[in-house]
PDB file of C-alpha atoms in Angstrom:
ATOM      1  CA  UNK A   1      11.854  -9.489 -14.514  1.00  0.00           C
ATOM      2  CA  UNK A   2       8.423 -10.627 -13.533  1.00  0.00           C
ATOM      3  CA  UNK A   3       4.738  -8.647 -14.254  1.00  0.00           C
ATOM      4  CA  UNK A   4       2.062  -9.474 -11.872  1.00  0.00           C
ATOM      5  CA  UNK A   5      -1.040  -8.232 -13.747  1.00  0.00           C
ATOM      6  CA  UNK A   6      -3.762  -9.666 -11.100  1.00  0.00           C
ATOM      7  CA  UNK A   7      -3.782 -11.156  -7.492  1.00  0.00           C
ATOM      8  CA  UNK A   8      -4.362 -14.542  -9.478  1.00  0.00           C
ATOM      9  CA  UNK A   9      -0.664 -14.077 -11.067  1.00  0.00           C
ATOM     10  CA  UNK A  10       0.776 -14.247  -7.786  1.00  0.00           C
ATOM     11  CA  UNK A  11      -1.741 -16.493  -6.172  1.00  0.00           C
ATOM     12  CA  UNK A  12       0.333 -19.652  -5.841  1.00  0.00           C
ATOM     13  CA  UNK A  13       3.611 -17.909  -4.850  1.00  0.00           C
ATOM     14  CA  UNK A  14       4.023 -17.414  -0.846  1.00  0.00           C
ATOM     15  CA  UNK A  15       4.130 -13.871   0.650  1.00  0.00           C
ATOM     16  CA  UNK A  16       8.283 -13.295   1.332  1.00  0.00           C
ATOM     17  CA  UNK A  17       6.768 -11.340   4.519  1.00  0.00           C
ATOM     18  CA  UNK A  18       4.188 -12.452   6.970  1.00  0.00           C
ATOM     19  CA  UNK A  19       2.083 -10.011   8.256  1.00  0.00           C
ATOM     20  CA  UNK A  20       3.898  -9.582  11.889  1.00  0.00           C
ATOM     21  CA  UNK A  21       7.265  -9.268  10.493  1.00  0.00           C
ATOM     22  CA  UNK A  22       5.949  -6.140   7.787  1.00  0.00           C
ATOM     23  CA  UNK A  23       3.838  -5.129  11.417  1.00  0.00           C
ATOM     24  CA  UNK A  24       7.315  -4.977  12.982  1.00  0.00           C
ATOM     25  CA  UNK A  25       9.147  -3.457  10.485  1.00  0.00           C
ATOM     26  CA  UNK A  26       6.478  -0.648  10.410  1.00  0.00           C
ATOM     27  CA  UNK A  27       7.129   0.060  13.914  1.00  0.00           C
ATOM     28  CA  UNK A  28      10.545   0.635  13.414  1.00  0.00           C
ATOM     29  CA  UNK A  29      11.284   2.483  10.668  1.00  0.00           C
ATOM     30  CA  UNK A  30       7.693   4.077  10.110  1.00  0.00           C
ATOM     31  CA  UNK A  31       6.330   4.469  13.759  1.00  0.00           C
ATOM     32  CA  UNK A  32       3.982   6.771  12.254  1.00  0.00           C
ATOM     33  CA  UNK A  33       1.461   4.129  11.220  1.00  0.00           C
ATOM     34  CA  UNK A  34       1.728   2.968  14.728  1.00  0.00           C
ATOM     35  CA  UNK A  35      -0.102   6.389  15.818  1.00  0.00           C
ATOM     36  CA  UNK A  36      -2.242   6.299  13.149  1.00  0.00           C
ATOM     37  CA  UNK A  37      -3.543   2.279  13.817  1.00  0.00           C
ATOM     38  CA  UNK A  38      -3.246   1.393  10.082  1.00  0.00           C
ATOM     39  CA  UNK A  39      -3.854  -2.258  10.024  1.00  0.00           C
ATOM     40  CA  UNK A  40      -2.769  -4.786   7.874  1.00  0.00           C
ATOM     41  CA  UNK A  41      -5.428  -7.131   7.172  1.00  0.00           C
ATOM     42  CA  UNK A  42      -2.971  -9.013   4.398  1.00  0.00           C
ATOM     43  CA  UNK A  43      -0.332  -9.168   2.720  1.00  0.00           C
ATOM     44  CA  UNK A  44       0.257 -12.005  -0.502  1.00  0.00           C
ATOM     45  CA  UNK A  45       3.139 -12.292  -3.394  1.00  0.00           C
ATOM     46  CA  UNK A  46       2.751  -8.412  -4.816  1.00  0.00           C
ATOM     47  CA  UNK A  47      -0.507  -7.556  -2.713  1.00  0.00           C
ATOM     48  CA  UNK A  48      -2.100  -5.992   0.111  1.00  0.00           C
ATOM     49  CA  UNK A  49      -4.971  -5.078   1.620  1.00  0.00           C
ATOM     50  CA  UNK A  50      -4.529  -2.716   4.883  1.00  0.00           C
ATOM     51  CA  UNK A  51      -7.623  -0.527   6.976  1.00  0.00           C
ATOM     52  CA  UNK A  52      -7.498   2.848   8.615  1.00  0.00           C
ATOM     53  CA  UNK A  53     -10.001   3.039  10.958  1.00  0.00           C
ATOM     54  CA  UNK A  54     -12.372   6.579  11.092  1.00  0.00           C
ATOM     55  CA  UNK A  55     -10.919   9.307  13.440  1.00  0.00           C
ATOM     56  CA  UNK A  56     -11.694  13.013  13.925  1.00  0.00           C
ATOM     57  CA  UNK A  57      -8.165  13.558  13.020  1.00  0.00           C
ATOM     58  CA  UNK A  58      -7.971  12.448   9.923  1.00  0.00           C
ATOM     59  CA  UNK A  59     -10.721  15.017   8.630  1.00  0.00           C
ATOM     60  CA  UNK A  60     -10.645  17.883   6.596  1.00  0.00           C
ATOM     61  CA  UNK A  61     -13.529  20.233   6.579  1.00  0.00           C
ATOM     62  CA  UNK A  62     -16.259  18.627   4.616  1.00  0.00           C
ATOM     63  CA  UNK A  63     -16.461  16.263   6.918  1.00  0.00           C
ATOM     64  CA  UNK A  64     -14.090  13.899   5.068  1.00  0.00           C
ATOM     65  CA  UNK A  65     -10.784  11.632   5.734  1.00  0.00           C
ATOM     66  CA  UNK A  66      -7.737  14.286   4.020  1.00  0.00           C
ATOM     67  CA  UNK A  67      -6.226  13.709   0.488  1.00  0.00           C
ATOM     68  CA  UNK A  68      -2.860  13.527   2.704  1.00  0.00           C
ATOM     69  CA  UNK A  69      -3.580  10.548   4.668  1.00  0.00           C
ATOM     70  CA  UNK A  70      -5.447   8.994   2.048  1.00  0.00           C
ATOM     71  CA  UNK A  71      -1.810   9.042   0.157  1.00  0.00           C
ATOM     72  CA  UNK A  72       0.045   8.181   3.063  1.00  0.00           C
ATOM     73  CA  UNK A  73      -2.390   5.034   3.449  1.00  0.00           C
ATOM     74  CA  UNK A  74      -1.698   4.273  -0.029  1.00  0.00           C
ATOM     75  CA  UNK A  75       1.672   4.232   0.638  1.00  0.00           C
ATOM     76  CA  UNK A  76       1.842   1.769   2.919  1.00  0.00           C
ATOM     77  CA  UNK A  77      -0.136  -0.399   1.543  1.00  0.00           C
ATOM     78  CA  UNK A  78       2.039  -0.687  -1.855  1.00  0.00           C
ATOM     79  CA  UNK A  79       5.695  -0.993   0.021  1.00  0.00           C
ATOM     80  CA  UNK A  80       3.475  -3.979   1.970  1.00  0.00           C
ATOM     81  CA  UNK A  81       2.344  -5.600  -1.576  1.00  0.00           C
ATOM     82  CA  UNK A  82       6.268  -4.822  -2.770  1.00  0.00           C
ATOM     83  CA  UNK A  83       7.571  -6.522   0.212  1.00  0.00           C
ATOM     84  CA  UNK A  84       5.241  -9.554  -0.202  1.00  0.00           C
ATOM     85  CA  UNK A  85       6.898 -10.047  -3.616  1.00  0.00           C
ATOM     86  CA  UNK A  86      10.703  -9.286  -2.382  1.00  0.00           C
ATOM     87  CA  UNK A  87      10.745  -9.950   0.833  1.00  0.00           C
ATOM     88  CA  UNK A  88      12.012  -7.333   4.210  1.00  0.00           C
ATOM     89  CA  UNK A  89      13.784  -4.917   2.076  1.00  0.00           C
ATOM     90  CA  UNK A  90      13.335  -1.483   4.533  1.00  0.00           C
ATOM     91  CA  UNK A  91      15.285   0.640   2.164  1.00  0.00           C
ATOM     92  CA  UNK A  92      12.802   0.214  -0.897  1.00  0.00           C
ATOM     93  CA  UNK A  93      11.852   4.068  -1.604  1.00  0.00           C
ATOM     94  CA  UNK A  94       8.674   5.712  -3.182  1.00  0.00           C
ATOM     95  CA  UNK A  95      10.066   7.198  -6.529  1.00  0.00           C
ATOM     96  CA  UNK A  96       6.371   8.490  -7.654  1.00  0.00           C
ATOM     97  CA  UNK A  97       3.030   8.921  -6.667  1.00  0.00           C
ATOM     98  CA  UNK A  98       0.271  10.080  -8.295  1.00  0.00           C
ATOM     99  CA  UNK A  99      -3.026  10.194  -6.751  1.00  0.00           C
ATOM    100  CA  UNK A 100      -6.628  10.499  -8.305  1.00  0.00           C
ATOM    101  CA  UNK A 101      -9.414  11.424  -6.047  1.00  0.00           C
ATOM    102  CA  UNK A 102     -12.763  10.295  -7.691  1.00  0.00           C
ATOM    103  CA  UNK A 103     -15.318  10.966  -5.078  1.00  0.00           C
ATOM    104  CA  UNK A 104     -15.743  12.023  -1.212  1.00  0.00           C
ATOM    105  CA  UNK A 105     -14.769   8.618   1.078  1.00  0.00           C
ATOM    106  CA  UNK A 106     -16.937  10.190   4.118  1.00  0.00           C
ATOM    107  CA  UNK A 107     -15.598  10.228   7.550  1.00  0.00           C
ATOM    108  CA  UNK A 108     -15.182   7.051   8.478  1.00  0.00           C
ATOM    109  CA  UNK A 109     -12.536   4.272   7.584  1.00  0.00           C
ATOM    110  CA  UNK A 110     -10.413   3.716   4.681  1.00  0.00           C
ATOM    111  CA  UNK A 111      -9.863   0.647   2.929  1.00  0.00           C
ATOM    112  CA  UNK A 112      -6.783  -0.058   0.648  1.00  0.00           C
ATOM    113  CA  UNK A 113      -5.612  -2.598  -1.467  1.00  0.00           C
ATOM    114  CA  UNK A 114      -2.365  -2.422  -3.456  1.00  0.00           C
ATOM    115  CA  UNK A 115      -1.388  -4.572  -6.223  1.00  0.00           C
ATOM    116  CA  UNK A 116       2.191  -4.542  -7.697  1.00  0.00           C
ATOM    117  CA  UNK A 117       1.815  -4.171 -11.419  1.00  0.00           C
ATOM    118  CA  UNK A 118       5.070  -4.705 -12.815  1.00  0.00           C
ATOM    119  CA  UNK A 119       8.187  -5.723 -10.771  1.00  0.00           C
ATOM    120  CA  UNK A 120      11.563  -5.344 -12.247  1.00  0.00           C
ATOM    121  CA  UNK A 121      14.800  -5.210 -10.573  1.00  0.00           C
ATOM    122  CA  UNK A 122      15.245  -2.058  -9.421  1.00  0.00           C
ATOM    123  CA  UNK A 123      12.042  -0.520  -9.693  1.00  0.00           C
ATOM    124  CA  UNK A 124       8.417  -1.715  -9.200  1.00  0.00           C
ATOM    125  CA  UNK A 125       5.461  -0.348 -10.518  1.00  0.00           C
ATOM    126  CA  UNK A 126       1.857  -0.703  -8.772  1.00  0.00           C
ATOM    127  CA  UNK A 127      -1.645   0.320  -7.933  1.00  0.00           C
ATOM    128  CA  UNK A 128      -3.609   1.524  -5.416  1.00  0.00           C
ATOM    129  CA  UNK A 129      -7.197   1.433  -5.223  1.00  0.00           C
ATOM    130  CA  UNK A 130      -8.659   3.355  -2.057  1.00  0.00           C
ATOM    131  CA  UNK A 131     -12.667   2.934  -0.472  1.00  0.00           C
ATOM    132  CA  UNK A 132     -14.523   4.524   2.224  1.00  0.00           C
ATOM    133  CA  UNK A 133     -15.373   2.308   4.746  1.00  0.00           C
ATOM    134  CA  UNK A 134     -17.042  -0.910   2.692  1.00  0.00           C
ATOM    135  CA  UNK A 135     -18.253   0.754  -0.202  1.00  0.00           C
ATOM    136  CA  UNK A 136     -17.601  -0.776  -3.526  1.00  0.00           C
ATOM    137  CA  UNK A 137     -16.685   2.505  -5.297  1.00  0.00           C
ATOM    138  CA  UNK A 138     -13.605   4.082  -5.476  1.00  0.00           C
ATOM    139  CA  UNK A 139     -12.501   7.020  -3.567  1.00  0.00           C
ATOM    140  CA  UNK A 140      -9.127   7.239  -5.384  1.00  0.00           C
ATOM    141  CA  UNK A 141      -7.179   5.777  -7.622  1.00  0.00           C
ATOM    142  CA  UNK A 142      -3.371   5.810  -7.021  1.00  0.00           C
ATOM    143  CA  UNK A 143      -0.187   4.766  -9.245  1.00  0.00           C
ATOM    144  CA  UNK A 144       2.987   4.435  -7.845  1.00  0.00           C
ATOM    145  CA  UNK A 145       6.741   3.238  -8.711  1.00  0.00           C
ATOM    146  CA  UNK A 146       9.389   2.231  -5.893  1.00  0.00           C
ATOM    147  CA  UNK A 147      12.853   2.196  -6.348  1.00  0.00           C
ATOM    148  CA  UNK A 148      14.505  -1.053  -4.838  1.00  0.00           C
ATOM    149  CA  UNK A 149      18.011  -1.081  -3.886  1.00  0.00           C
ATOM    150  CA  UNK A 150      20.799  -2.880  -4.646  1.00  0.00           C
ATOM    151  CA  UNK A 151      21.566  -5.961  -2.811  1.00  0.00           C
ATOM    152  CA  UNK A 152      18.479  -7.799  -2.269  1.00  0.00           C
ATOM    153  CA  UNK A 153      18.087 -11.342  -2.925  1.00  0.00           C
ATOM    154  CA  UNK A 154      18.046 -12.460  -6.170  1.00  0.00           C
ATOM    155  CA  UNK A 155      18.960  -8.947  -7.785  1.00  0.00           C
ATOM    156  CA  UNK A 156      22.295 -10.252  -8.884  1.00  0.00           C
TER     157      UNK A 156
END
């Protein structure tokens, strides 16, 4: 069982996805994010940093991107900083999410980056931490657990 407490943990360990492949695997099993242009600006050993660009469509009234695609964002970028650590595993599952909404991210983009807190064998544990656009404060605050199947390398 490993813990990866900070990006610095994993900072000498290489990603076990590259950005294209997790890109591709997106498109196939989640063609959502496809529609939605989330972009993955990286992925390392247990983290992630991936952008949703502003669109009218994400907005709720208030003028301000929805708590639902705010979660779905986070989301995706955790099972990216999970896959960084474990490799392609597509049948890694949210178990839990909660989600903390600390102040209005405007209308524009969202920035996320995930960090894997604790990664066992069949579960992992991480964090989310969500911004509008390029501001330094938080939006939200997520915490999230994925359960990882059976059968992946090195889970014997």
């Amino acid at each position: 069982m490993s813990v990866l407490h900070s990006k610095s943990a994993a900072k000498d360990k290489t990603p076990l996805i590259t950005v294209a492949a997790f890109e591709t695997l997106l498109a196939e099993s989640l063609p959502m994010t496809a529609d939605w242009d989330v972009r993955v600006e990286s992925i390392g050993h247990g983290h992630a940093t991936l952008r949703l660009p502003g669109s009218p469509r994400f907005l709720r009234p208030g003028y301000t991107v929805s708590g639902p695609v705010m979660m779905g964002l986070a989301d995706v970028a955790l099972y990216a900083a999970l896959l960084g650590a474990i490799g392609p595993v597509p049948l890694a599952v949210t178990a839990n999410l909660t989600i903390n909404f600390l102040r209005k991210p405007g209308a524009g983009g969202i920035r996320a980056e995930a960090l894997i807190l604790k990664l066992g064998r069949r579960l992992a544990t991480g964090e989310v931490r969500l911004y509008g656009g390029d501001s330094a404060e938080m939006a939200a605050h997520v915490i999230s657990s994925y359960a990882i199947p059976d059968g992946r390398p090195g889970s014997t």
